[in-house]
mmCIF file of C-alpha atoms and ligand atoms in Angstrom:
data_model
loop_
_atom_site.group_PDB
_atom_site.id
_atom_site.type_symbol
_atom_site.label_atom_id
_atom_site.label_comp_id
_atom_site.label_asym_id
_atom_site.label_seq_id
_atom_site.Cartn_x
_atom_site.Cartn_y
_atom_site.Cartn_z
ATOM 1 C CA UNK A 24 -217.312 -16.109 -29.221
ATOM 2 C CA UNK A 25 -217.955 -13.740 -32.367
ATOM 3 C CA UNK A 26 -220.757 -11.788 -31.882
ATOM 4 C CA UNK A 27 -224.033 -13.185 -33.762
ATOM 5 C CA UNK A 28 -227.473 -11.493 -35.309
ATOM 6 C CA UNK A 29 -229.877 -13.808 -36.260
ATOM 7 C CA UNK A 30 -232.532 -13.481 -39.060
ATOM 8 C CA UNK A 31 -235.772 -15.283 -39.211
ATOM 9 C CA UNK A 32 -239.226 -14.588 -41.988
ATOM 10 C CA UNK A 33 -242.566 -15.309 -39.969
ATOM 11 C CA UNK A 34 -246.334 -15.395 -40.785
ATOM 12 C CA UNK A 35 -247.487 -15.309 -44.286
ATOM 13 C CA UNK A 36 -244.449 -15.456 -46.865
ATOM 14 C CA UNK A 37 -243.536 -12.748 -49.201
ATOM 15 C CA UNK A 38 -242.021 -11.931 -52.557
ATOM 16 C CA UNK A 39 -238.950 -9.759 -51.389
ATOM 17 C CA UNK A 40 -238.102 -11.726 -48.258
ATOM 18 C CA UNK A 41 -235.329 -13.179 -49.761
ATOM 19 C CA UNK A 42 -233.419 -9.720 -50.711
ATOM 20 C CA UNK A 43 -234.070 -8.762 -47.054
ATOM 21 C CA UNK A 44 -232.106 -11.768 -45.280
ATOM 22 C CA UNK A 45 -229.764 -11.022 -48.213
ATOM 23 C CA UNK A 46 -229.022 -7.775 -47.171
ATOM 24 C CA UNK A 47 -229.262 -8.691 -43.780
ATOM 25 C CA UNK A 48 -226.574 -11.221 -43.791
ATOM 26 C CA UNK A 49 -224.483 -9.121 -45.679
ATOM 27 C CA UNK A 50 -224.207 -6.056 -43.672
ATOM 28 C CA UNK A 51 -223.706 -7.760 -40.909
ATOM 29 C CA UNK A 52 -220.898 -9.349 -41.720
ATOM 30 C CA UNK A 53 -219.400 -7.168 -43.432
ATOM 31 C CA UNK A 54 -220.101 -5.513 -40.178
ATOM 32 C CA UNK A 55 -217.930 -8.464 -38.262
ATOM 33 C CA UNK A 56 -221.167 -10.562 -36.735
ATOM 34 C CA UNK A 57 -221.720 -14.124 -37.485
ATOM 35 C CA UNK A 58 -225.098 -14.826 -39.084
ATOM 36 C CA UNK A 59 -227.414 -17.554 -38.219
ATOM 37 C CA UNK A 60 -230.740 -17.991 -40.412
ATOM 38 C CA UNK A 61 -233.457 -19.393 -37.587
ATOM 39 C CA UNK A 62 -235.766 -21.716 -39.982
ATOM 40 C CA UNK A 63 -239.065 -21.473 -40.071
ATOM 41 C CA UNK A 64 -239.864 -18.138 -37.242
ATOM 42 C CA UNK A 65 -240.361 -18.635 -33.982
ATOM 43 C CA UNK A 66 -241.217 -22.506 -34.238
ATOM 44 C CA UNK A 67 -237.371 -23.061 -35.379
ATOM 45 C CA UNK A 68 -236.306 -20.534 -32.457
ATOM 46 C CA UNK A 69 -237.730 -22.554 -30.097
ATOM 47 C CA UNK A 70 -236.613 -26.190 -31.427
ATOM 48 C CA UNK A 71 -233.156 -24.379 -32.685
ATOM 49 C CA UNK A 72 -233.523 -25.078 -36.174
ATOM 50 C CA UNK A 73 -230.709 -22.769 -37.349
ATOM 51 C CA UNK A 74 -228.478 -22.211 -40.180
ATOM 52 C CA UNK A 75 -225.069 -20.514 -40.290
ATOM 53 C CA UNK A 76 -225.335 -18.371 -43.663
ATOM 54 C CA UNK A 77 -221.971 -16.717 -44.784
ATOM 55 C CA UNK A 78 -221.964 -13.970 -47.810
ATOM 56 C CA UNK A 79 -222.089 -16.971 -50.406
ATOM 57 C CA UNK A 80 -225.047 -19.030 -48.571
ATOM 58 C CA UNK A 81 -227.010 -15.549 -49.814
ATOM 59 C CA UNK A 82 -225.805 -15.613 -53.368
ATOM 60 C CA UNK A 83 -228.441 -16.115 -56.009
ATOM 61 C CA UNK A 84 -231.708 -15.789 -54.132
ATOM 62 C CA UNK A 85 -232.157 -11.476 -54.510
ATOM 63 C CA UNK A 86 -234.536 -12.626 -56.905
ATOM 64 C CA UNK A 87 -236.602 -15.894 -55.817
ATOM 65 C CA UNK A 88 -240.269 -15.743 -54.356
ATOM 66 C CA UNK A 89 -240.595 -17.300 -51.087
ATOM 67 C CA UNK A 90 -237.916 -17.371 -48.264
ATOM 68 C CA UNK A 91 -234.845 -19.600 -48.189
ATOM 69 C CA UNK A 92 -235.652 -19.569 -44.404
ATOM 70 C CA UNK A 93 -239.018 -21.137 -44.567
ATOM 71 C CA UNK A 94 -241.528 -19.311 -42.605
ATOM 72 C CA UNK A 95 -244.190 -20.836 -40.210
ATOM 73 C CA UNK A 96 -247.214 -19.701 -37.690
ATOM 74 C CA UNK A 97 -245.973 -20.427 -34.215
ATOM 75 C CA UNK A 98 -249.390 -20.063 -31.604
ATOM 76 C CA UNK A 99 -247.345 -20.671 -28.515
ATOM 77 C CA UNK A 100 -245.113 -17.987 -29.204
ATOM 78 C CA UNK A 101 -247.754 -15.683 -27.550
ATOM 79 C CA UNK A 102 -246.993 -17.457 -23.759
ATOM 80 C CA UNK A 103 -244.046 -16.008 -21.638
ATOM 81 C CA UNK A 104 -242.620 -19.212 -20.785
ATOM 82 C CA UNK A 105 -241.875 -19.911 -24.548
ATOM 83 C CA UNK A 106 -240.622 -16.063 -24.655
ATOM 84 C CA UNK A 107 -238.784 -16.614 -21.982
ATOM 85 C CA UNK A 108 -237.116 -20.362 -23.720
ATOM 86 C CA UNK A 109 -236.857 -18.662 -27.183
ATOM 87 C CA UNK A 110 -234.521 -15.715 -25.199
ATOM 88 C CA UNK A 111 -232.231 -18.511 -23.824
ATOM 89 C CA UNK A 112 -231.861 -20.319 -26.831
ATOM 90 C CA UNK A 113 -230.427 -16.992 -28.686
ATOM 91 C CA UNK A 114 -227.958 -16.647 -25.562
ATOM 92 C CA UNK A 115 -226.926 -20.100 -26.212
ATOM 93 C CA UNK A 116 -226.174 -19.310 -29.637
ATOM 94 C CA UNK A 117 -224.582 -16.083 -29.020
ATOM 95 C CA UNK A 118 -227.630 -13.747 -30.733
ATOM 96 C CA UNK A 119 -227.525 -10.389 -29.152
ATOM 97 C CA UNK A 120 -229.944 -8.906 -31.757
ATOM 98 C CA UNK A 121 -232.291 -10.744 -33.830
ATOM 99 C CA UNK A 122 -234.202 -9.049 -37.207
ATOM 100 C CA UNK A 123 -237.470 -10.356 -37.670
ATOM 101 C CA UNK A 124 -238.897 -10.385 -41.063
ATOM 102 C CA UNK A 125 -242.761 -10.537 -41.184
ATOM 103 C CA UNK A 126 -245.931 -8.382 -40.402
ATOM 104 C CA UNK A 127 -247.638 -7.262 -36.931
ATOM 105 C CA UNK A 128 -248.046 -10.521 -35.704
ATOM 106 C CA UNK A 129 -244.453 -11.404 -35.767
ATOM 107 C CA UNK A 130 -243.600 -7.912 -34.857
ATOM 108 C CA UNK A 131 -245.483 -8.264 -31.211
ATOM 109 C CA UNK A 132 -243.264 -11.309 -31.027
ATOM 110 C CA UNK A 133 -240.650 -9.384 -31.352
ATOM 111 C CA UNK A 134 -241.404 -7.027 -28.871
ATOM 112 C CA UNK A 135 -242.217 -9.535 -26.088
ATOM 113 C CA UNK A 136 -238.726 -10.764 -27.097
ATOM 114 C CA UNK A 137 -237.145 -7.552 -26.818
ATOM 115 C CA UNK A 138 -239.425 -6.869 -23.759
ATOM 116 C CA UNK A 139 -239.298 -10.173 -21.797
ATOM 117 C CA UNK A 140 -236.064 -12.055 -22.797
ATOM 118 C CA UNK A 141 -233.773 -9.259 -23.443
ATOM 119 C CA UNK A 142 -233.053 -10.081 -27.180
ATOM 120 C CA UNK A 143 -232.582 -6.876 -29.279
ATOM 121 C CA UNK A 144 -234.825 -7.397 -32.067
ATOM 122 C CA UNK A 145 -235.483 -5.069 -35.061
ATOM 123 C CA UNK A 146 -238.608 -5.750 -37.064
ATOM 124 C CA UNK A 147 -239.173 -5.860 -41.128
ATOM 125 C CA UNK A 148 -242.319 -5.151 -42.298
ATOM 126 C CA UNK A 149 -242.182 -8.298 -44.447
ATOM 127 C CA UNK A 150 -246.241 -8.607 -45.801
ATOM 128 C CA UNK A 151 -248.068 -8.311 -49.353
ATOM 129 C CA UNK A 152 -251.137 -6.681 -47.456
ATOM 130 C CA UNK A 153 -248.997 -3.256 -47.020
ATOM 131 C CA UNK A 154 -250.834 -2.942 -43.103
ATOM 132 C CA UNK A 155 -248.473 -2.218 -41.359
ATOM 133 C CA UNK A 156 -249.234 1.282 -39.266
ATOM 134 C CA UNK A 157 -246.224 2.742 -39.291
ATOM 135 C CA UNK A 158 -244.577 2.456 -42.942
ATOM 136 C CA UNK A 159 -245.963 3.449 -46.418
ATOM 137 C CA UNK A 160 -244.779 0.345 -47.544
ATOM 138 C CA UNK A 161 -244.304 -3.460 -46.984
ATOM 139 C CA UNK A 162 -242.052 -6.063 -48.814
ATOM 140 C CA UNK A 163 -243.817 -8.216 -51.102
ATOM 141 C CA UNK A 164 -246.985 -5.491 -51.755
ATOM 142 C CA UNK A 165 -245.730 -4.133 -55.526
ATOM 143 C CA UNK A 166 -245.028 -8.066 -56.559
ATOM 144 C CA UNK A 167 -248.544 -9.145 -55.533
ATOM 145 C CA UNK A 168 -249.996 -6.459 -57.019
ATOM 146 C CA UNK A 169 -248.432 -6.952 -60.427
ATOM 147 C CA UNK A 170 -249.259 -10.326 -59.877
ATOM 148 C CA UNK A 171 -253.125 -9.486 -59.848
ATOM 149 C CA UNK A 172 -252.735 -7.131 -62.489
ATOM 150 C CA UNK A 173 -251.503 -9.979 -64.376
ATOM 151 C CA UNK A 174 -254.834 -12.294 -63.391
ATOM 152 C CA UNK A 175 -257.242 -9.908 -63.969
ATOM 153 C CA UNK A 176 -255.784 -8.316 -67.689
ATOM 154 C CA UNK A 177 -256.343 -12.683 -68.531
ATOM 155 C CA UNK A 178 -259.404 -12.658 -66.706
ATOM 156 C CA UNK A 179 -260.732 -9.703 -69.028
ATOM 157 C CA UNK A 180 -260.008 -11.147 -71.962
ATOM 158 C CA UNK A 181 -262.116 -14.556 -71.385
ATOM 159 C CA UNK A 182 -264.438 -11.776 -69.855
ATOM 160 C CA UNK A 183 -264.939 -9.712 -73.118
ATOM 161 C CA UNK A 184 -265.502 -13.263 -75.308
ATOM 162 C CA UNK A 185 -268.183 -13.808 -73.036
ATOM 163 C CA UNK A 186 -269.740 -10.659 -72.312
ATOM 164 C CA UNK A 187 -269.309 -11.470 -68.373
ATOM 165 C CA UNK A 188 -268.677 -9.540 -65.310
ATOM 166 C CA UNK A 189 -265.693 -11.152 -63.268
ATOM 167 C CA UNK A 190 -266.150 -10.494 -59.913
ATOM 168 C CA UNK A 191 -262.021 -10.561 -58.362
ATOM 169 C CA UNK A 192 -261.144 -11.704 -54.616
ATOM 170 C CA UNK A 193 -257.491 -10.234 -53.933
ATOM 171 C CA UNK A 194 -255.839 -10.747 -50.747
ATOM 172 C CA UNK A 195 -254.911 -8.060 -48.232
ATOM 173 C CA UNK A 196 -256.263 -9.672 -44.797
ATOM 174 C CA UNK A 197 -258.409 -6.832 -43.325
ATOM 175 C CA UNK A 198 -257.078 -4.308 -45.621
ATOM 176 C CA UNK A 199 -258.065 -3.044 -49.066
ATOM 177 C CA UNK A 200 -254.568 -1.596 -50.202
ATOM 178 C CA UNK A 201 -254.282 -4.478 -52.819
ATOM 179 C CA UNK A 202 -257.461 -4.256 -53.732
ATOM 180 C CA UNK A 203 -257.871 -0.452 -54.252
ATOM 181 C CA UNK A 204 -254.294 -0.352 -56.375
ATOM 182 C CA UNK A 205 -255.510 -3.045 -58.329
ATOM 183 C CA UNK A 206 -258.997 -1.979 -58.870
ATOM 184 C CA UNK A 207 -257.256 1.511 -60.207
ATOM 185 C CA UNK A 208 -254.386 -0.309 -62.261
ATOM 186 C CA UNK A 209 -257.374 -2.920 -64.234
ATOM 187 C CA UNK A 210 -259.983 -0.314 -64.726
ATOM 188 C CA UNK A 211 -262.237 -2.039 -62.512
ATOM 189 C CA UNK A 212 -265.712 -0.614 -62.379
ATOM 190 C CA UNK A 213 -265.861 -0.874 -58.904
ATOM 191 C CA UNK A 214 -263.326 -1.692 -56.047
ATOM 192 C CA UNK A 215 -265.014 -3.042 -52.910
ATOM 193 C CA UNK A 216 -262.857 -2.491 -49.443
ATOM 194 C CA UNK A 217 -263.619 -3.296 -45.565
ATOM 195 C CA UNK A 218 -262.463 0.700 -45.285
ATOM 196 C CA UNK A 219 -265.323 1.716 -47.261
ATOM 197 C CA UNK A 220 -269.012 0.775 -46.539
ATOM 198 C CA UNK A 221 -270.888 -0.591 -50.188
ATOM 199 C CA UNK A 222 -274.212 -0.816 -51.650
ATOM 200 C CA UNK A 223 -274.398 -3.188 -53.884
ATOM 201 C CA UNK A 224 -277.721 -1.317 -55.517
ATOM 202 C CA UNK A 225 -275.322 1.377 -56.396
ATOM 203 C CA UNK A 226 -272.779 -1.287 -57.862
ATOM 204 C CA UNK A 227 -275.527 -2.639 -60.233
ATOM 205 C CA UNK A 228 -276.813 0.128 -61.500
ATOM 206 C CA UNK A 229 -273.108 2.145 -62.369
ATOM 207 C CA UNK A 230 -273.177 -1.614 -64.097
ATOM 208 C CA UNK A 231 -276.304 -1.484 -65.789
ATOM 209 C CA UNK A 232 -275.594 2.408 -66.671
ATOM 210 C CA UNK A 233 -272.265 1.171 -68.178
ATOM 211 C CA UNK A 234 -273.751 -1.934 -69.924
ATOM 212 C CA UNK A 235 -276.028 0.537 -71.478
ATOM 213 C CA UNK A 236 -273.323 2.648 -72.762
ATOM 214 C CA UNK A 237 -272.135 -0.603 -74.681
ATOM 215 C CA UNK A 238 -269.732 -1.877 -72.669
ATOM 216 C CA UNK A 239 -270.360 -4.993 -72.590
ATOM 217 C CA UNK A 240 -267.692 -6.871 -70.005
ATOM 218 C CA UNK A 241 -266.780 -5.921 -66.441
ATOM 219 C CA UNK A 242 -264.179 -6.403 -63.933
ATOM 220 C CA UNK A 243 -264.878 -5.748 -60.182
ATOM 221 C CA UNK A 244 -262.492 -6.020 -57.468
ATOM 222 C CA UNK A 245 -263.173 -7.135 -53.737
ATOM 223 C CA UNK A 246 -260.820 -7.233 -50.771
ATOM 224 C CA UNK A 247 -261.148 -10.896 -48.726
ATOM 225 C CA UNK A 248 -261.150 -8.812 -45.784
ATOM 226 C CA UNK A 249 -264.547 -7.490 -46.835
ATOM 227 C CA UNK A 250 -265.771 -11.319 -46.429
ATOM 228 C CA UNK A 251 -268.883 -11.930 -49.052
ATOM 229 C CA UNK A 252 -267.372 -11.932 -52.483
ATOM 230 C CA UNK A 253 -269.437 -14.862 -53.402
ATOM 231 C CA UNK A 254 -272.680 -12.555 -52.441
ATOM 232 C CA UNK A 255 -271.451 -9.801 -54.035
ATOM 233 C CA UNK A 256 -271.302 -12.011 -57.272
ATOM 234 C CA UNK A 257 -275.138 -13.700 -56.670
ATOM 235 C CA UNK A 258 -276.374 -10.084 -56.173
ATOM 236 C CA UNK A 259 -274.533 -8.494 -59.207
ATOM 237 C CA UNK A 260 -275.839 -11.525 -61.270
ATOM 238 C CA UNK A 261 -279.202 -11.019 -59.727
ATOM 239 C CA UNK A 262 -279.741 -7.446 -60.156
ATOM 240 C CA UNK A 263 -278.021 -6.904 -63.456
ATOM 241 C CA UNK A 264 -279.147 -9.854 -65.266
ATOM 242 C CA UNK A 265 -275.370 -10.061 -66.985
ATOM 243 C CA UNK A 266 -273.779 -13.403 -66.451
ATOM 244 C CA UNK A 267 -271.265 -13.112 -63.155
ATOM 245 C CA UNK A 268 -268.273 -14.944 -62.374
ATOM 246 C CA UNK A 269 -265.932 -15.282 -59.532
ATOM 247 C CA UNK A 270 -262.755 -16.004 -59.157
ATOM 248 C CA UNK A 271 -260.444 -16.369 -56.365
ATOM 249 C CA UNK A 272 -256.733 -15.547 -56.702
ATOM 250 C CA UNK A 273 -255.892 -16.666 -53.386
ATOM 251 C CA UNK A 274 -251.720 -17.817 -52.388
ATOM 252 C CA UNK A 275 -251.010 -17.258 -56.280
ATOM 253 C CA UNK A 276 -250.751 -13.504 -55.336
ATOM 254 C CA UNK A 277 -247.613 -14.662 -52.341
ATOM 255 C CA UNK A 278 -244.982 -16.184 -55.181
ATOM 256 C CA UNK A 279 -243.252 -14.950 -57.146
ATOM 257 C CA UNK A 280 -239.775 -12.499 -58.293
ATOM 258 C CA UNK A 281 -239.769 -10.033 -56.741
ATOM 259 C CA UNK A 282 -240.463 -7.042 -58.302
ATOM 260 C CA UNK A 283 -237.665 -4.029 -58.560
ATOM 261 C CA UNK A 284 -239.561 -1.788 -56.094
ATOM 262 C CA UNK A 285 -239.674 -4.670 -53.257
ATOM 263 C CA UNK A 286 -236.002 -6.095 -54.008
ATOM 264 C CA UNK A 287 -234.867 -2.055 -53.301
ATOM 265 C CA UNK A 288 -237.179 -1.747 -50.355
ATOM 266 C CA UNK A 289 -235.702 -5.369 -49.185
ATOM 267 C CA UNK A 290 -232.081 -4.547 -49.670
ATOM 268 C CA UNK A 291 -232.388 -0.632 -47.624
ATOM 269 C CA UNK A 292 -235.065 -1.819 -44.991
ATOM 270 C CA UNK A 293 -232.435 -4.739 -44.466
ATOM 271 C CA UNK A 294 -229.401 -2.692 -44.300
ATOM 272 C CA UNK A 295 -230.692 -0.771 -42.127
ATOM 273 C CA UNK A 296 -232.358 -3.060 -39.860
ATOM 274 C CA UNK A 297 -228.443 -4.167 -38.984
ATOM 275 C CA UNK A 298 -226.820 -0.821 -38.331
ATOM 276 C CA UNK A 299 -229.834 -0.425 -36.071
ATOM 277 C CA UNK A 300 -228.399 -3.546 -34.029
ATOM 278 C CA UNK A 301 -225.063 -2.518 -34.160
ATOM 279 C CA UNK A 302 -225.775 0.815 -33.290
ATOM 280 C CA UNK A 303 -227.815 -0.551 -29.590
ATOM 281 C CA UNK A 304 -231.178 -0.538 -30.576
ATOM 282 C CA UNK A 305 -233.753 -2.683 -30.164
ATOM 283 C CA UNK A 306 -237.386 -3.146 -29.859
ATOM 284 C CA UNK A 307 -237.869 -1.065 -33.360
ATOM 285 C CA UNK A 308 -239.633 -1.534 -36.888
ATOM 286 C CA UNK A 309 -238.222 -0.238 -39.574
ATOM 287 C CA UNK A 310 -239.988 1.255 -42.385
ATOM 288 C CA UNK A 311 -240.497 3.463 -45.378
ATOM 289 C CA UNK A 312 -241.987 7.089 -45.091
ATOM 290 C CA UNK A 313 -241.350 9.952 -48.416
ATOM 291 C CA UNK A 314 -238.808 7.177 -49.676
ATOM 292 C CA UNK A 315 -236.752 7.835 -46.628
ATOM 293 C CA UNK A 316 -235.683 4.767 -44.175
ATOM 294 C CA UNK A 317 -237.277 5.429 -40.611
ATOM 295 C CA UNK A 318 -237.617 2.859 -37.488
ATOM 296 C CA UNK A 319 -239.987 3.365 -35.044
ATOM 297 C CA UNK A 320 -240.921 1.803 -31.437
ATOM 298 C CA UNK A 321 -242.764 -1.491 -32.042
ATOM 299 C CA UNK A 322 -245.310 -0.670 -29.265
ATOM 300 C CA UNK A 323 -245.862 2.772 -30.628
ATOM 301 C CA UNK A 324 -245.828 1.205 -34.247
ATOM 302 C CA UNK A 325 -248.502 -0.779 -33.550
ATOM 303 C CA UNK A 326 -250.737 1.172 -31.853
ATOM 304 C CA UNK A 327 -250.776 3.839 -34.503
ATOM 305 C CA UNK A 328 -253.791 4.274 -36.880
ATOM 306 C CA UNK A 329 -252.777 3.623 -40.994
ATOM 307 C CA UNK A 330 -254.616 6.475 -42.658
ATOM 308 C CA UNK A 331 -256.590 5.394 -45.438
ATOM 309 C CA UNK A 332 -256.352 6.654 -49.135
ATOM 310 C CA UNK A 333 -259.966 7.547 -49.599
ATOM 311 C CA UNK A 334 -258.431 10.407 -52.807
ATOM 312 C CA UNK A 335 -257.281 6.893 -54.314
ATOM 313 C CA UNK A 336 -260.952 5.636 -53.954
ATOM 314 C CA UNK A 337 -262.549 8.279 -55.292
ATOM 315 C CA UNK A 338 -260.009 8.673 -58.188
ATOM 316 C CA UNK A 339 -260.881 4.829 -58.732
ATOM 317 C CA UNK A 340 -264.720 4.883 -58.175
ATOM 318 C CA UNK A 341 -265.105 8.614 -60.725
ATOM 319 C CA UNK A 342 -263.081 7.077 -63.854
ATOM 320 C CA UNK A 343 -264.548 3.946 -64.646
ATOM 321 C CA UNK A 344 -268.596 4.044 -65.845
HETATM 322 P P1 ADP B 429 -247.943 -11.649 -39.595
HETATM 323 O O1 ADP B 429 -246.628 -11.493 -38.920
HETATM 324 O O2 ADP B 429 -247.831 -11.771 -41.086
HETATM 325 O O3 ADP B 429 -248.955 -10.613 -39.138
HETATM 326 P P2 ADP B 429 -249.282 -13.602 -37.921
HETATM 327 O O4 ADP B 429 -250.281 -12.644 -37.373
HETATM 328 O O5 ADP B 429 -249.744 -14.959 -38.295
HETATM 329 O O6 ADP B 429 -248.532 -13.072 -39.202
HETATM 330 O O7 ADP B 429 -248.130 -13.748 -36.800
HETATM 331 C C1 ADP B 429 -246.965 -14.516 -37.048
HETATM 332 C C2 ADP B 429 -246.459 -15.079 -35.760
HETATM 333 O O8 ADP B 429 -246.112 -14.014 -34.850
HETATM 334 C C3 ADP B 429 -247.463 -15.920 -34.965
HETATM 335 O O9 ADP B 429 -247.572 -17.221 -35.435
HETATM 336 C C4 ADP B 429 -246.844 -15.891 -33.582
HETATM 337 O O10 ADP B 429 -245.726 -16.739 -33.516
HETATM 338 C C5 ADP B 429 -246.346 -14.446 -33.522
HETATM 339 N N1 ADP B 429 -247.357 -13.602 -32.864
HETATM 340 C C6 ADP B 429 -248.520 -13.184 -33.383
HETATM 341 N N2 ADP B 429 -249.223 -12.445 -32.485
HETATM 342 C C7 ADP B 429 -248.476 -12.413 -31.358
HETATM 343 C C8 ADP B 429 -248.661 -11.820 -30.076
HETATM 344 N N3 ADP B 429 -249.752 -11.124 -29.764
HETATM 345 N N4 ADP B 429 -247.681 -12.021 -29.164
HETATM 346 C C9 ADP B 429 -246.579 -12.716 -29.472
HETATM 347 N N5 ADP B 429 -246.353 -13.299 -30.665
HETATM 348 C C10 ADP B 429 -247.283 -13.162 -31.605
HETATM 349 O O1 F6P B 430 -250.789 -11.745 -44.596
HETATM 350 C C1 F6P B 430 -250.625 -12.282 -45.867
HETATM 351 C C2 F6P B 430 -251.824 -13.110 -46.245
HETATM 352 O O2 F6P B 430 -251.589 -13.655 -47.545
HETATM 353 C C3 F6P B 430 -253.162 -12.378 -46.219
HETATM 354 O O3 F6P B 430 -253.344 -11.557 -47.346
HETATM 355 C C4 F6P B 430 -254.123 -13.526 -46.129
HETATM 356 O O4 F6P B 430 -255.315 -13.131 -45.488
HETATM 357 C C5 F6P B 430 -253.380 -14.520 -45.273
HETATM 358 O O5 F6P B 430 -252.008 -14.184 -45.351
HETATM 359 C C6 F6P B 430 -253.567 -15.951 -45.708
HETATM 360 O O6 F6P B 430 -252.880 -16.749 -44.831
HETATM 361 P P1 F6P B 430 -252.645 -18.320 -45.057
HETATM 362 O O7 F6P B 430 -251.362 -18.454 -45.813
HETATM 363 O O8 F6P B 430 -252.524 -18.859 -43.678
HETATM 364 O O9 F6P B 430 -253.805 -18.840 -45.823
#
């Protein structure tokens, strides 16, 4: 039988994922492997929901949101005996390496696959929320953040007719990448992360200050992961006395084209994701470090600490007042 990789996207979709199975597909058959799409991660691994995808089955989708593969949650995947059945069923199919296309979650998945059934499996850090320890950079992060930027530059103007302050929930799970990027990009006057402690004091008064330099609108940015946007907005209201507003941009921020920077970081990471199988390898993430391709262990991956950009913060927090 032909030799096989398989390709599956797991956990929360994102824009991007669809240039990676692209490339995928295509190197490795253009590499002489058979490709076979699992559907919808580990839950389609286990029931064998698979798809043969030749060169054409990948034509047209470098620049769709979502993933052609569908992607799913899959709770039991963290037991050996389901490990152990998901292994078998790529033997059956003839899938001596398998990419997986998601975040950490899917990528200790992988590695219990790797580790436990054998498979050779090379990771894709495949997430909006950019947490991923051991790149600088995740498919699907520069398309949610443009797609922010877009919501908050509307937001502002409904927010200057009113004289308001919109108080912004961005995604980003525990981290405040998306957040901090986005706070910068809309001239936020003031970016609240879970990396950084707050005092909300301090945010009413550099609002009050500001509101008493004429300006007479506000944007401020929180991170989900810092869990109390809808306090932040009471208090803000409450101590500034300016009308407050929240909104939620919530899955809005996980559609969409891809932008340029995550179809290019989709097509390399993918590329080389493949001649990582067909070179041996396994039990590796791939990743993104001075604009330079890297892979790293998974285990060592995830156990290393993501440095946080606390220049960024500072740069963000000095310029707007
Ligand atoms: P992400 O990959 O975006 O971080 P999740 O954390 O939801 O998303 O994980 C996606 C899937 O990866 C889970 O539904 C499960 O199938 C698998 N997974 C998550 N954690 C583990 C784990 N500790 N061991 C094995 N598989 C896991
Ligand atoms: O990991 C991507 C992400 O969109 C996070 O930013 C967010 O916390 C989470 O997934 C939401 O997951 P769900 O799609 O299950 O609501």
């Amino acid at each position: 039988m032909q030799k096989a990789i398989g390709v599956l996207t797991s956990g929360g979709d994102a824009p991007g994922m669809n240039a990676a199975v692209r490339a995928v597909t295509r190197t490795a058959i253009s590499k002489g492997y058979r490709v076979i799409g699992i559907q919808r991660g580990y839950n389609g691994l286990l029931n064998g929901e698979c798809v043969e995808l030749d060169q054409r089955d990948v034509s047209d989708i470098i620049q769709r949101g979502g993933t052609i593969l569908y992607t799913a949650r899959c709770n039991e995947f963290k037991e050996e005996p389901y490990i152990k059945k998901a292994a078998e069923k790529c033997k059956e199919l003839g899938i001596e390496g398998l990419v997986v296309i998601g975040g950490d979650g899917s990528f200790r998945g992988a590695a219990d696959l790797s580790r436990i059934g054998g498979i050779r499996c090379i990771g894709i850090p495949g997430t909006i929320d950019n947490d991923i320890q051991c790149t600088e950079y995740t498919i699907g992060y520069d398309t949610a953040m443009n797609t922010c930027l877009e919501m908050i530059d509307k937001l502002r103007d409904t927010s200057q007719s009113h004289d308001r302050c919109s108080v912004v929930e961005v995604m980003g799970r525990h981290a405040g990448w998306i957040a901090l990027n986005v706070a910068m990009a809309s001239g936020a006057i003031a970016c609240v992360i879970p990396e950084i402690p707050y005092d909300i004091n301090k945010i009413a008064q550099k609002i009050t200050n500001a509101h008493n330099s004429q300006k007479e609108h506000f944007i401020v940015v929180v991170a989900e992961g810092v869990e109390n946007s809808q306090g932040i907005t009471d208090s803000i209201q409450k101590l500034t006395g300016i009308e407050t507003r929240l909104t939620v941009l919530g899955h809005v921020q996980r559609g969409g084209m891809p932008t340029l920077r995550d179809r290019v970081a989709a097509s390399r990471l993918g590329y080389r994701a493949v001649e990582l199988i067909d070179a041996g390898a396994t039990n590796r993430i791939v990743g993104i470090k001075h604009n330079h391709i890297i892979d790293v262990d998974i285990q060592e991956a995830l156990s290393m600490k993501k440095p946080f950009d606390v220049e960024r913060y500072k740069v963000c927090d000095e310029i707007t007042f």
